[in-house]
Coordinates of N, CA and C in Angstrom, one line a residue:
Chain A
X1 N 2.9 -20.2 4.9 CA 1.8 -19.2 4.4 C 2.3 -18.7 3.0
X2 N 1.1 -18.8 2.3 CA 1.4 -18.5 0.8 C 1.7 -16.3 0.9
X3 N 2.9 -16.2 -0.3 CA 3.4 -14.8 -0.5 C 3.5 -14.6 -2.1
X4 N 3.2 -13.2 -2.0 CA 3.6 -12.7 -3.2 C 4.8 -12.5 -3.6
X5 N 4.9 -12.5 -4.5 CA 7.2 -12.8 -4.6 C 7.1 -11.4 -6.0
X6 N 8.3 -11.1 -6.0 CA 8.4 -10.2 -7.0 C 9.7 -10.2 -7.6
X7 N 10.3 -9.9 -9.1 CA 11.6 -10.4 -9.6 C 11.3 -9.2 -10.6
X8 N 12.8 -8.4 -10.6 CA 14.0 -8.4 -9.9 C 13.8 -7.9 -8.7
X9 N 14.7 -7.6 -7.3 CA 14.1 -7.2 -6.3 C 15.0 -5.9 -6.4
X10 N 15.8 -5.4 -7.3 CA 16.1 -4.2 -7.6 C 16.4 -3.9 -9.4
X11 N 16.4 -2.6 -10.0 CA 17.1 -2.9 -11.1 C 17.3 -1.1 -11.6
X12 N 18.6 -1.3 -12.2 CA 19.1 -0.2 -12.7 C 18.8 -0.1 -14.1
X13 N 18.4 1.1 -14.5 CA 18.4 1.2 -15.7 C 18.5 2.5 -16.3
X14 N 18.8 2.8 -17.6 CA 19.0 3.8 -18.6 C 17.9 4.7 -18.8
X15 N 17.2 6.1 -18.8 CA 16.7 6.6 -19.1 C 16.3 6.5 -21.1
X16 N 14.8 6.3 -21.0 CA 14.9 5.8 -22.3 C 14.6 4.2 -22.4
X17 N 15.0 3.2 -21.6 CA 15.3 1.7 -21.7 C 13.5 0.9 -21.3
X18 N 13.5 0.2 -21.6 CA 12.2 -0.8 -21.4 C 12.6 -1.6 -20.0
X19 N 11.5 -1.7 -18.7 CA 11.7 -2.6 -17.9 C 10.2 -3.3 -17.8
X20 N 10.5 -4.8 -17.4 CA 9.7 -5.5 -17.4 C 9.6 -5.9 -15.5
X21 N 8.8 -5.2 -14.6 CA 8.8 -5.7 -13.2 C 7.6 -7.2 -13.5
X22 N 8.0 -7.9 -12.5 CA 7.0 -9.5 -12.9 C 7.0 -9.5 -11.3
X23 N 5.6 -10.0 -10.9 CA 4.9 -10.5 -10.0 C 4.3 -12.0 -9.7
X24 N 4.6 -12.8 -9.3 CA 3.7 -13.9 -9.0 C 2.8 -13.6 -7.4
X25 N 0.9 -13.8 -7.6 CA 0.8 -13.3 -6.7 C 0.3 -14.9 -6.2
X26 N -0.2 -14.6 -5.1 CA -1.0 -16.0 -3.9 C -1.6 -16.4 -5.4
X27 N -2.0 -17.9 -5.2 CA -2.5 -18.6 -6.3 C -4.3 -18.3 -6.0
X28 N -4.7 -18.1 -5.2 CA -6.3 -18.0 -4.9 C -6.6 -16.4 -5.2
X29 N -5.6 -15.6 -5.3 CA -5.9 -14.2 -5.7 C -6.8 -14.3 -6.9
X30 N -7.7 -12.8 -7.1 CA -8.4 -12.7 -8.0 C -8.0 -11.4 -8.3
X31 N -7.6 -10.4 -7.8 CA -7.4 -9.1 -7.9 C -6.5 -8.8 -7.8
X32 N -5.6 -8.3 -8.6 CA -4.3 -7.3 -8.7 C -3.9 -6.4 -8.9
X33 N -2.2 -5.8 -8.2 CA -2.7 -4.5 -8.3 C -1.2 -4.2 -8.2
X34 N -1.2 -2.9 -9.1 CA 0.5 -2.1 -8.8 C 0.7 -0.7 -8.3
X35 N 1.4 -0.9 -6.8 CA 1.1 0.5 -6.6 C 2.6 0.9 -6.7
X36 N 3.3 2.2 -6.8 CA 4.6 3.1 -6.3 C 4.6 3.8 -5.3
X37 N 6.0 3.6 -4.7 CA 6.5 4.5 -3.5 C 7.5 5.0 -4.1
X38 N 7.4 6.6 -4.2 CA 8.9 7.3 -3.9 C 9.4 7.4 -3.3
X39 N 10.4 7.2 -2.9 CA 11.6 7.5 -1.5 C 11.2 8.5 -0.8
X40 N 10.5 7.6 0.7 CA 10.2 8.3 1.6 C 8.8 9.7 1.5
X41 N 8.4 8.7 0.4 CA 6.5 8.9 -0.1 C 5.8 8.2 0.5
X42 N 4.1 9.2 0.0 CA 3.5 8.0 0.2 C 3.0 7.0 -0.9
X43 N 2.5 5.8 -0.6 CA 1.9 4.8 -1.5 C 1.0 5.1 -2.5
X44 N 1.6 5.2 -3.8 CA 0.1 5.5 -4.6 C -0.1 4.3 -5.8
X45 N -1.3 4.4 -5.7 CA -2.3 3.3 -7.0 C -2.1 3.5 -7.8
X46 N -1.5 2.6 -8.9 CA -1.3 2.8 -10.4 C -2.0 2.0 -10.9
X47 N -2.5 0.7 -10.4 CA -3.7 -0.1 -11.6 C -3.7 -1.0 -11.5
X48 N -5.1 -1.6 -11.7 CA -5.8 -2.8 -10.6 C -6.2 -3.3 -11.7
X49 N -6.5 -5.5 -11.8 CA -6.1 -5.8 -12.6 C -7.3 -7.2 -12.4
X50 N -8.6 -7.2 -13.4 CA -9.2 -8.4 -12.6 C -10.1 -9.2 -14.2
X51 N -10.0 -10.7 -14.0 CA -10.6 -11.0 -15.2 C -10.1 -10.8 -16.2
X52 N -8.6 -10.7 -16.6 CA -7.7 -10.4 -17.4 C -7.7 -8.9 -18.0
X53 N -8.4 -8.1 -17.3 CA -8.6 -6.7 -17.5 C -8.4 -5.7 -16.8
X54 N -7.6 -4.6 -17.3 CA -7.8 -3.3 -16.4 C -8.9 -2.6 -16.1
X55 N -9.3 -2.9 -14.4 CA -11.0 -2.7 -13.9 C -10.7 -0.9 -13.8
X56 N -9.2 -0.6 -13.6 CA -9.1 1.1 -13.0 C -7.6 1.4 -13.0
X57 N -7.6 2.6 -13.6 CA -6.0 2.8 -13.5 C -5.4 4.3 -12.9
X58 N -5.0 4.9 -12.4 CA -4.4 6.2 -12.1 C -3.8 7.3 -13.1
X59 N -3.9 8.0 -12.4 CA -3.3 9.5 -13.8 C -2.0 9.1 -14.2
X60 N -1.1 8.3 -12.9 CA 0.3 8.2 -12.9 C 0.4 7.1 -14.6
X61 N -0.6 6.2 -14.3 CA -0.6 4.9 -15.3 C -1.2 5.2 -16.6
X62 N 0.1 5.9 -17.6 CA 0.0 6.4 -18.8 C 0.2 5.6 -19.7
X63 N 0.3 6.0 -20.8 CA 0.6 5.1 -22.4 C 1.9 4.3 -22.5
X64 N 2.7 4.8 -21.6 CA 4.4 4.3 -21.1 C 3.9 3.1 -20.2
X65 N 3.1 2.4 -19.6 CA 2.8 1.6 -18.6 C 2.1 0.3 -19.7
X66 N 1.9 -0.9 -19.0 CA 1.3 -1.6 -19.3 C 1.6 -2.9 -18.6
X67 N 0.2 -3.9 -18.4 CA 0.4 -4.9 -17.4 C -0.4 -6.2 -18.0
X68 N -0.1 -6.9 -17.8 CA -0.3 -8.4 -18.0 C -0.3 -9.2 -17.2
X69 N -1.3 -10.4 -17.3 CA -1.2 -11.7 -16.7 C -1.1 -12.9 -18.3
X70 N 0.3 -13.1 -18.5 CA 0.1 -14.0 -19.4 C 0.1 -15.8 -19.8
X71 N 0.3 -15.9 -18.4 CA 0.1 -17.3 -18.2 C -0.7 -17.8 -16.9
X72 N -1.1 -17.1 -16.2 CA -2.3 -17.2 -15.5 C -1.2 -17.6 -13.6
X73 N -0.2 -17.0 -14.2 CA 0.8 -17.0 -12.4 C 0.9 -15.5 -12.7
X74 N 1.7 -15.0 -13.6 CA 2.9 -14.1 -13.8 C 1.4 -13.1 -13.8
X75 N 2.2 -11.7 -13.1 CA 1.9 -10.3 -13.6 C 2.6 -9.8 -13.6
X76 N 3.0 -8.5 -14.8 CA 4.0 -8.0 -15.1 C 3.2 -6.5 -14.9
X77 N 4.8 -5.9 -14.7 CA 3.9 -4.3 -15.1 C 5.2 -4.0 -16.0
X78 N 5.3 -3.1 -17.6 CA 6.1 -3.3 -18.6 C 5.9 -1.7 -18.2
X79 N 7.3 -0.4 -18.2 CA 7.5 0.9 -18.5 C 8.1 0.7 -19.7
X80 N 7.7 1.2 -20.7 CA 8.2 1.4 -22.3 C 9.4 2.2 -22.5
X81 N 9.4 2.9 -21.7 CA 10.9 4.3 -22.0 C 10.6 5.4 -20.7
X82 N 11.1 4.5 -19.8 CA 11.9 5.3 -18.5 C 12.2 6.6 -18.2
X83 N 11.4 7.1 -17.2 CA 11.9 8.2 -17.2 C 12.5 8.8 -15.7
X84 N 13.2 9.6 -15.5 CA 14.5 9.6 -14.5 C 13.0 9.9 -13.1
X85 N 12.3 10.1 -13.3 CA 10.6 10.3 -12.0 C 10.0 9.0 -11.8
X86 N 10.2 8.1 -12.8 CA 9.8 6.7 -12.6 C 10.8 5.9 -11.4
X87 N 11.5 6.5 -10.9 CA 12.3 5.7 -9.9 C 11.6 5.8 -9.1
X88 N 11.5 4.4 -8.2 CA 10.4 4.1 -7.1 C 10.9 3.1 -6.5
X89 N 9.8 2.7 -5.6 CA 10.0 1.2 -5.3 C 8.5 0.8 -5.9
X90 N 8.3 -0.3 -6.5 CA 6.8 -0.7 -7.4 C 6.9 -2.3 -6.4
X91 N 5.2 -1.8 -5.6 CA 4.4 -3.4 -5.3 C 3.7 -3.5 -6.0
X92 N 3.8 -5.3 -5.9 CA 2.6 -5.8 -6.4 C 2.2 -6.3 -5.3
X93 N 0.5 -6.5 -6.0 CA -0.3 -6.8 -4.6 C -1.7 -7.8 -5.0
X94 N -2.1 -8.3 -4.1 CA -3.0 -9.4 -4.6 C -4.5 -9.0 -3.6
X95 N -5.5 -9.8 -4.1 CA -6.8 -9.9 -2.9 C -7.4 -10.9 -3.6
X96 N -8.7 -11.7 -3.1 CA -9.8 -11.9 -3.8 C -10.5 -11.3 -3.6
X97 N -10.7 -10.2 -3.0 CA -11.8 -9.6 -3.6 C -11.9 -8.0 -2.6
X98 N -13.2 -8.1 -1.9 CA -13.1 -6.3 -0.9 C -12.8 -7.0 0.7
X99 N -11.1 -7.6 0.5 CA -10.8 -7.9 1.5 C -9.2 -7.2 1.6
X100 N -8.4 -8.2 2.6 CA -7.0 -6.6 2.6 C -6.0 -7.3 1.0
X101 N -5.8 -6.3 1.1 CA -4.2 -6.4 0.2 C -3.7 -7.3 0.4
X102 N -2.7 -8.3 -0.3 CA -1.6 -8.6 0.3 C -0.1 -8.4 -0.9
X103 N 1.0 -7.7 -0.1 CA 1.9 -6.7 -0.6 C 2.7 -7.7 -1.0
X104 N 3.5 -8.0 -2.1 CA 5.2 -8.3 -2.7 C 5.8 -7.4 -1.7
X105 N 7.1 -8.0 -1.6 CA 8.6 -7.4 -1.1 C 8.8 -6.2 -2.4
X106 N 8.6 -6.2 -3.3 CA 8.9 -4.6 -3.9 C 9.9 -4.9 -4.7
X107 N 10.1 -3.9 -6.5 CA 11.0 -4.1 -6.5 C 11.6 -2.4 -6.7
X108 N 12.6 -2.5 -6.3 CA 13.2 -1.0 -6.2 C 13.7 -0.6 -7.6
X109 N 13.5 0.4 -8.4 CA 13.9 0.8 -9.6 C 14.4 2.2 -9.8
X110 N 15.6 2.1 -10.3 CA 16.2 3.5 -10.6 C 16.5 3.6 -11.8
X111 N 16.1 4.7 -12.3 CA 16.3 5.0 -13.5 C 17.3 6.3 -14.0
X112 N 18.6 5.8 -14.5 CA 19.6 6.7 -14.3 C 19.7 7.6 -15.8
Chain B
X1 N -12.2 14.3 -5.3 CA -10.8 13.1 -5.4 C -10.8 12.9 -3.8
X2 N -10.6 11.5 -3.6 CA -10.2 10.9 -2.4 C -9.1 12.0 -1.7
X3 N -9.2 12.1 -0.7 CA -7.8 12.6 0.5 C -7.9 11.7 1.8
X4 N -6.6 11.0 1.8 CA -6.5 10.7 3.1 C -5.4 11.2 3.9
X5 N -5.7 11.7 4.9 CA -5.1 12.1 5.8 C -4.5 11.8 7.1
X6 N -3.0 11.4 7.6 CA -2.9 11.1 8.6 C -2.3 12.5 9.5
X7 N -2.1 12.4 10.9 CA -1.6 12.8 11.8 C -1.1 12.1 13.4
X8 N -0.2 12.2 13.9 CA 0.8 12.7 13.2 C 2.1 12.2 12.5
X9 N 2.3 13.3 11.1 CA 3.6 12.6 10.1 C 4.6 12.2 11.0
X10 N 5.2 12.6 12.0 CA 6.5 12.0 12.8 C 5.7 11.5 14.3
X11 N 6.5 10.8 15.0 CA 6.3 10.4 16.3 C 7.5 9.8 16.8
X12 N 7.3 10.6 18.4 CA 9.0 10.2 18.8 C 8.1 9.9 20.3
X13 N 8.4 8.6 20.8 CA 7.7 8.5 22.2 C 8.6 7.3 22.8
X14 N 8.4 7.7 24.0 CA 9.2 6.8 25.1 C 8.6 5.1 25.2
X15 N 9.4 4.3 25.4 CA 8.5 3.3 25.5 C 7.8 3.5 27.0
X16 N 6.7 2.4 26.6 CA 5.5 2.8 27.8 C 4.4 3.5 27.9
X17 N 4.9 4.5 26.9 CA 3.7 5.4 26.9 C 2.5 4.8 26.0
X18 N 1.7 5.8 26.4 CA 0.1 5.3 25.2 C 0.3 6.4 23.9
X19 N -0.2 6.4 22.7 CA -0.3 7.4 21.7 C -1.5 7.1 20.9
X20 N -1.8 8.1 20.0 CA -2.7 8.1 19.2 C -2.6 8.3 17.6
X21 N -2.5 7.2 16.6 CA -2.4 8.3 15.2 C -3.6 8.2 14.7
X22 N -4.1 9.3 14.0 CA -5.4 9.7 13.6 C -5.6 9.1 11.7
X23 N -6.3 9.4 11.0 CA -6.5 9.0 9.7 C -8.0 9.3 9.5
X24 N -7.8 10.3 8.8 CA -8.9 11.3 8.2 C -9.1 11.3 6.6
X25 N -10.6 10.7 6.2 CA -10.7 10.4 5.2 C -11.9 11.5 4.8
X26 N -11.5 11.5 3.3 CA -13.0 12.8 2.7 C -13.8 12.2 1.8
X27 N -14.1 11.3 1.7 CA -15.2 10.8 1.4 C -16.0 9.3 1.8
X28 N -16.8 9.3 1.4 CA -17.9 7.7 1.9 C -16.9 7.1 2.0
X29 N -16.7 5.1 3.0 CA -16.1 4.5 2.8 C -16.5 3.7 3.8
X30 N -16.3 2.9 4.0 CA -16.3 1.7 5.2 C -15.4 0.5 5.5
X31 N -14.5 0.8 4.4 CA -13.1 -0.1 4.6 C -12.3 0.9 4.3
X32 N -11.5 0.4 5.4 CA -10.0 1.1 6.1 C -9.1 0.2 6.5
X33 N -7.6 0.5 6.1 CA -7.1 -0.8 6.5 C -5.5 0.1 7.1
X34 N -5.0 -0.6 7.7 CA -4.1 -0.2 8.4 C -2.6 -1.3 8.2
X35 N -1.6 -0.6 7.7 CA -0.5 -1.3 7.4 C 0.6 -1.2 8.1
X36 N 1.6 -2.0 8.2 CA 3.2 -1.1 8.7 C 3.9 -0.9 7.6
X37 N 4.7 -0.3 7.9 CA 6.4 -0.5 6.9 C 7.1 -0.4 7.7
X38 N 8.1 -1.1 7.4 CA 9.8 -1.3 8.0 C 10.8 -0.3 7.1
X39 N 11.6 0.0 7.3 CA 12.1 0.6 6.6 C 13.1 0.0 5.5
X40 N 12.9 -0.1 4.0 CA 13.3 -0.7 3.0 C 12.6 -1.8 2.4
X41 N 11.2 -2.3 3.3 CA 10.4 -3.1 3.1 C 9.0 -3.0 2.5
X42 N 8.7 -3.9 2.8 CA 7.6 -4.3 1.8 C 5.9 -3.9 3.3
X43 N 4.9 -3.6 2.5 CA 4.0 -3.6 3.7 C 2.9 -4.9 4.0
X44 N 3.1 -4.6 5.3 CA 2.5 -5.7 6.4 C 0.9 -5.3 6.9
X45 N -0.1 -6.1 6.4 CA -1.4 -5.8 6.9 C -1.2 -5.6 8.3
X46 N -2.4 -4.6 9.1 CA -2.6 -4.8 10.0 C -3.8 -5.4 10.8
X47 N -4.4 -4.3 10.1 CA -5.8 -4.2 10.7 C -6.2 -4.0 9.4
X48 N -8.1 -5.0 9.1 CA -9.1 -4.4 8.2 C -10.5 -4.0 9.1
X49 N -11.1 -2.9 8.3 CA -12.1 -2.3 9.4 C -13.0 -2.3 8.2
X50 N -14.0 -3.0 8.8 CA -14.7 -3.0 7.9 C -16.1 -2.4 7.9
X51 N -16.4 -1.9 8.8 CA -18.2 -1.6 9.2 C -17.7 0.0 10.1
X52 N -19.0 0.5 10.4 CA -18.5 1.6 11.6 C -18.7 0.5 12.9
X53 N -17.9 1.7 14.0 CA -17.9 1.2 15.1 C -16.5 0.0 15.5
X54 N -16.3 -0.5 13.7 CA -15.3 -1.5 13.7 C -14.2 -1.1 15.2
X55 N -13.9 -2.0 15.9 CA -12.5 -2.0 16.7 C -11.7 -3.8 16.9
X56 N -10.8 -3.6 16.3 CA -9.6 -4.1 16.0 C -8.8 -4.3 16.9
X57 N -7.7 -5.4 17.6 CA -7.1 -5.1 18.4 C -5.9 -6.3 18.4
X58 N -4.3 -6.1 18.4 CA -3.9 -7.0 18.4 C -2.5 -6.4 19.2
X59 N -2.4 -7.5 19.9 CA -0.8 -6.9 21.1 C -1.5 -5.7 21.8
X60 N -0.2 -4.6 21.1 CA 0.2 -3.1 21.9 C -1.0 -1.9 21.0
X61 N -1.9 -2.5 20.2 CA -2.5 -2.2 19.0 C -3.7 -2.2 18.8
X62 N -4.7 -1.0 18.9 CA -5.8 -1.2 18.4 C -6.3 -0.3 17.5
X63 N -7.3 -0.6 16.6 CA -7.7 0.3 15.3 C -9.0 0.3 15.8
X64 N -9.3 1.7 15.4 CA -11.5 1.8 15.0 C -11.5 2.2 14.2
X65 N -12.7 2.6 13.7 CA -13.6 3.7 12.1 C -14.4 3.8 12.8
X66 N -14.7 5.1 12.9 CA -16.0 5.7 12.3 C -16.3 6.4 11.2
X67 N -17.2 5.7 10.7 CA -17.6 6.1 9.4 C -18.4 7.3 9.2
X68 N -19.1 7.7 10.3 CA -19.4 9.0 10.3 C -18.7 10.0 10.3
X69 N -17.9 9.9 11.0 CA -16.7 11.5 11.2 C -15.6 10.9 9.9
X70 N -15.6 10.1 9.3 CA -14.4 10.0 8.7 C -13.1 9.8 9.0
X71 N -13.1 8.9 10.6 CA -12.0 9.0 10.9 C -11.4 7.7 11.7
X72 N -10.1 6.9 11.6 CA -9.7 6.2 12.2 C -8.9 6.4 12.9
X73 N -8.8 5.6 14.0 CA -7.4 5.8 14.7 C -6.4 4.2 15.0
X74 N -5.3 4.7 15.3 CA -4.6 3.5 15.7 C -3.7 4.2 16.7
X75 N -4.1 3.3 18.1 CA -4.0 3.3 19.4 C -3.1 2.5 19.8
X76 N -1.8 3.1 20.0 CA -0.6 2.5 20.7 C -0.7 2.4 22.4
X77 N -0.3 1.3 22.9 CA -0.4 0.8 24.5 C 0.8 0.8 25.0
X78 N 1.4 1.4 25.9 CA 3.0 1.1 26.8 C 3.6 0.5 25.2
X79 N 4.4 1.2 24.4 CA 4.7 1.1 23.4 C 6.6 0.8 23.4
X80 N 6.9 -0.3 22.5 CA 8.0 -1.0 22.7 C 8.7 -0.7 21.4
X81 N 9.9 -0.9 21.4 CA 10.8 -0.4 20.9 C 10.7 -1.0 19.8
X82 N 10.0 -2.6 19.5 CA 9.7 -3.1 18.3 C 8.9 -2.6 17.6
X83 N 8.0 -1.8 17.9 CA 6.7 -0.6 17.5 C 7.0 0.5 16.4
X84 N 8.4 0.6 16.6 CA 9.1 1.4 15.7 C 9.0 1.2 14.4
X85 N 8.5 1.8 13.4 CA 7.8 1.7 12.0 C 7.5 3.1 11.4
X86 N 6.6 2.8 10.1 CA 6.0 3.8 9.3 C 4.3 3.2 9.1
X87 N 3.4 3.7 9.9 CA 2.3 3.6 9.7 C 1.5 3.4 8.8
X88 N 0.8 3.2 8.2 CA 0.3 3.9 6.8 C -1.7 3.4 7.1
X89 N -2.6 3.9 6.7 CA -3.6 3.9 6.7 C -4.0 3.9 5.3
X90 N -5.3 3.4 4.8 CA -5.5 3.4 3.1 C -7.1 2.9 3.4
X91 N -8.0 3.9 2.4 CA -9.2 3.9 2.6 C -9.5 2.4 0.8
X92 N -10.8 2.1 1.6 CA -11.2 1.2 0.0 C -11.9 2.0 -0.6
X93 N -11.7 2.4 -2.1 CA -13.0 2.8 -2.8 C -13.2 2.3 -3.9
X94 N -14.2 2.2 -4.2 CA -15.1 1.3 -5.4 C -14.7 -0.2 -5.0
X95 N -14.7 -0.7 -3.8 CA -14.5 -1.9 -3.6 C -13.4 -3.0 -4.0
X96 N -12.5 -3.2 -3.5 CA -11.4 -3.6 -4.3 C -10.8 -3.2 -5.6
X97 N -11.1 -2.4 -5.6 CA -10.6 -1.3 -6.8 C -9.0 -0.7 -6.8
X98 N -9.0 -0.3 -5.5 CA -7.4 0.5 -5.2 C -8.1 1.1 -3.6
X99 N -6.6 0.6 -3.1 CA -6.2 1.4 -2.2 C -5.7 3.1 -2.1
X100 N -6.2 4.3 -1.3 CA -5.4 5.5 -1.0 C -5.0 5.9 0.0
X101 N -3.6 5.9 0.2 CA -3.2 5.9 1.6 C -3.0 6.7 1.8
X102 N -2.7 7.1 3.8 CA -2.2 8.3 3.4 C -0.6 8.4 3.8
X103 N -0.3 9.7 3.9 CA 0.9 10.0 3.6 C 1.9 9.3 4.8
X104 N 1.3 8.6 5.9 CA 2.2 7.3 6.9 C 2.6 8.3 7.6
X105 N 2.9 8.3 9.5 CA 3.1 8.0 10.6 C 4.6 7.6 10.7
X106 N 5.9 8.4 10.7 CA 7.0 7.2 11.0 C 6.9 7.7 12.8
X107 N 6.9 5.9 13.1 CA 7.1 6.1 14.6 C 8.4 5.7 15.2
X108 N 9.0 6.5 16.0 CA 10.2 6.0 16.6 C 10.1 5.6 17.9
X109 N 10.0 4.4 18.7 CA 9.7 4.5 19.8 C 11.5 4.4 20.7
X110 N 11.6 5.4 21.6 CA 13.1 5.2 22.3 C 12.8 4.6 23.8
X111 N 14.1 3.8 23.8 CA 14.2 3.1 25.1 C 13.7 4.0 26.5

């Protein structure tokens, strides 16, 4: 059964520093999406991703954010300059369309 | 703004027993979906409800909507120790647009 994979599946970094989280979702996906968990939060939507465009994004998903599909596998979600509240765990997540989600393993990020 | 609401945030039940967690949503919707978490992991579809009336059911496990009252439930049966999770419910709005969940159910079930 086809999965969403996610790399790195953790990563430490510098307050201040650029991270690049990458996603490959199901190949039949049409819709994508990145949401965050803080430690022992709940799930929230940061921005959905269809026809090579941002269809909707969240308050969280500011001028520091940015996402891509640049070869038609890969999604990325790019933080520009880290900030020590951006530590989460970040899914990516796939659909074709108004059917369920389906979730990446996560990648966990701390930002020291 | 969207609120979804679950109850209740903890759960400590014996196996065997039956339980109920609720998921109360505040506005229009007709998709509801119901997920797990493991702890450290990633989430696991459960259930999608798509219509009112929707009922779902799989194993020790059943989900409804009513779309009228705004509310779902997921209905635990003689509940096993592998049941043990973090709930989470998430309404659809603007149709595949984004999920809002709510704030998850951790269930403990003891021997």
């Amino acid at each position: 059964e086809p999965e969403v994979t996610q790399t790195p599946s953790h990563q430490v970094t510098q307050m201040g520093q650029e991270v690049i989280l990458r996603c490959v979702p199901i190949s039949n996906h049409l819709y994508f999406y990145w949401y965050r968990q803080i430690l022992g939060q709940k799930v929230e939507f940061l921005v959905s991703f269809y026809n090579n465009e941002i269809s909707e994004k969240s308050e969280i998903f500011d001028d520091q954010f940015s996402v891509e599909r640049p070869d038609g596998s890969n999604f990325t979600l790019k933080i520009r300059s880290t900030k020590l509240e951006d530590s989460a765990m970040y899914f990516c997540a796939g659909s074709r369309g108004s059917e369920t989600q389906y979730f990446g393993p996560g990648t966990r990020l701390l930002v020291l | 703004e969207l609120k979804v609401e679950q109850n209740p945030l903890f759960l400590s039940m014996q196996e065997g027993k039956n339980y109920t967690i609720y998921c109360n949503y505040s506005t229009t919707s007709d998709r509801l979906y119901w997920y797990r978490q493991d702890p450290g992991k990633s989430l696991e579809s459960l259930f999608v409800l798509l219509s009112n009336g929707a009922v779902k059911q799989e194993g020790r496990l059943m989900a409804s909507l009513d779309t009228k009252a705004r509310l779902s439930t997921l209905h635990i049966t003689a509940a096993v120790h592998d049941l043990s999770a973090t709930y989470f419910c998430a309404v659809d709005i603007q149709r595949a647009q984004k999920l809002v969940f709510g704030q998850g159910t951790r269930l403990t079930i003891n021997p």
